[in-house]
Amino acid sequence: MFVNCFFNAVNTYVEDLLNVGRATKKKFLKYNINTIGDLSNTKPEFLKNTLGKRGVELWSFANG
């Protein structure tokens, strides 16, 4: 059951994550970050440079 829940979260669109609005979604799509799984596999340093501290916070949410 846990694996199934994790799989579903990884394939969930990034805009369904808490605190991802239109502007953040647009930035994510620009860098081909479409799902929470894509976000969790992105380097935190890149997100910090792109979105500031909010990027690292969203990365933490994506990684549980």
PDB file of C-alpha atoms in Angstrom:
ATOM      1  CA  MET A   1       0.000   0.000   0.000  1.00  0.00           C
ATOM      2  CA  PHE A   2       2.781   2.467   0.890  1.00  0.00           C
ATOM      3  CA  VAL A   3       4.504   1.909  -2.452  1.00  0.00           C
ATOM      4  CA  ASN A   4       1.237   2.546  -4.303  1.00  0.00           C
ATOM      5  CA  CYS A   5       0.681   5.848  -2.429  1.00  0.00           C
ATOM      6  CA  PHE A   6       4.256   6.939  -3.143  1.00  0.00           C
ATOM      7  CA  PHE A   7       3.885   6.078  -6.827  1.00  0.00           C
ATOM      8  CA  ASN A   8       0.721   8.162  -7.064  1.00  0.00           C
ATOM      9  CA  ALA A   9       2.376  11.167  -5.406  1.00  0.00           C
ATOM     10  CA  VAL A  10       5.383  11.002  -7.735  1.00  0.00           C
ATOM     11  CA  ASN A  11       3.107  11.184 -10.776  1.00  0.00           C
ATOM     12  CA  THR A  12       0.958  14.008  -9.388  1.00  0.00           C
ATOM     13  CA  TYR A  13       1.255  17.328 -11.191  1.00  0.00           C
ATOM     14  CA  VAL A  14       3.494  19.843  -9.476  1.00  0.00           C
ATOM     15  CA  GLU A  15       0.722  22.457  -9.316  1.00  0.00           C
ATOM     16  CA  ASP A  16      -1.169  20.177  -6.907  1.00  0.00           C
ATOM     17  CA  LEU A  17       1.585  20.710  -4.339  1.00  0.00           C
ATOM     18  CA  LEU A  18       0.898  23.166  -1.528  1.00  0.00           C
ATOM     19  CA  ASN A  19       2.087  26.738  -2.291  1.00  0.00           C
ATOM     20  CA  VAL A  20       2.528  26.220  -6.041  1.00  0.00           C
ATOM     21  CA  GLY A  21       0.517  28.910  -7.782  1.00  0.00           C
ATOM     22  CA  ARG A  22       0.346  30.087 -11.382  1.00  0.00           C
ATOM     23  CA  ALA A  23       3.684  31.912 -11.387  1.00  0.00           C
ATOM     24  CA  THR A  24       5.611  29.060  -9.768  1.00  0.00           C
ATOM     25  CA  LYS A  25       3.943  26.528 -12.053  1.00  0.00           C
ATOM     26  CA  LYS A  26       5.020  28.591 -15.049  1.00  0.00           C
ATOM     27  CA  LYS A  27       8.637  28.610 -13.823  1.00  0.00           C
ATOM     28  CA  PHE A  28       8.577  24.865 -13.206  1.00  0.00           C
ATOM     29  CA  LEU A  29       7.195  24.160 -16.671  1.00  0.00           C
ATOM     30  CA  LYS A  30       9.917  26.356 -18.191  1.00  0.00           C
ATOM     31  CA  TYR A  31      12.477  23.935 -16.735  1.00  0.00           C
ATOM     32  CA  ASN A  32      10.445  20.807 -17.596  1.00  0.00           C
ATOM     33  CA  ILE A  33       9.435  20.139 -13.981  1.00  0.00           C
ATOM     34  CA  ASN A  34       5.935  18.760 -14.493  1.00  0.00           C
ATOM     35  CA  THR A  35       5.346  16.354 -11.603  1.00  0.00           C
ATOM     36  CA  ILE A  36       6.197  16.120  -7.928  1.00  0.00           C
ATOM     37  CA  GLY A  37       8.602  13.328  -8.918  1.00  0.00           C
ATOM     38  CA  ASP A  38      10.389  15.710 -11.295  1.00  0.00           C
ATOM     39  CA  LEU A  39      10.627  18.277  -8.513  1.00  0.00           C
ATOM     40  CA  SER A  40      11.977  15.765  -6.005  1.00  0.00           C
ATOM     41  CA  ASN A  41      14.696  14.745  -8.498  1.00  0.00           C
ATOM     42  CA  THR A  42      15.797  18.334  -9.128  1.00  0.00           C
ATOM     43  CA  LYS A  43      18.908  19.561  -7.341  1.00  0.00           C
ATOM     44  CA  PRO A  44      18.042  21.864  -4.430  1.00  0.00           C
ATOM     45  CA  GLU A  45      20.847  24.241  -5.459  1.00  0.00           C
ATOM     46  CA  PHE A  46      19.192  24.762  -8.849  1.00  0.00           C
ATOM     47  CA  LEU A  47      15.843  25.454  -7.184  1.00  0.00           C
ATOM     48  CA  LYS A  48      17.441  27.913  -4.760  1.00  0.00           C
ATOM     49  CA  ASN A  49      19.048  29.798  -7.644  1.00  0.00           C
ATOM     50  CA  THR A  50      15.815  29.755  -9.638  1.00  0.00           C
ATOM     51  CA  LEU A  51      13.141  30.329  -6.980  1.00  0.00           C
ATOM     52  CA  GLY A  52      15.090  31.371  -3.895  1.00  0.00           C
ATOM     53  CA  LYS A  53      14.403  29.814  -0.511  1.00  0.00           C
ATOM     54  CA  ARG A  54      10.841  28.961  -1.646  1.00  0.00           C
ATOM     55  CA  GLY A  55      12.340  26.544  -4.196  1.00  0.00           C
ATOM     56  CA  VAL A  56      14.159  24.593  -1.500  1.00  0.00           C
ATOM     57  CA  GLU A  57      11.020  24.575   0.651  1.00  0.00           C
ATOM     58  CA  LEU A  58       8.979  23.130  -2.216  1.00  0.00           C
ATOM     59  CA  TRP A  59      11.717  20.553  -2.855  1.00  0.00           C
ATOM     60  CA  SER A  60      11.409  19.521   0.827  1.00  0.00           C
ATOM     61  CA  PHE A  61       7.629  19.150   0.459  1.00  0.00           C
ATOM     62  CA  ALA A  62       8.140  16.996  -2.640  1.00  0.00           C
ATOM     63  CA  ASN A  63      10.569  14.750  -0.779  1.00  0.00           C
ATOM     64  CA  GLY A  64       8.306  14.290   2.217  1.00  0.00           C
TER      65      GLY A  64
END
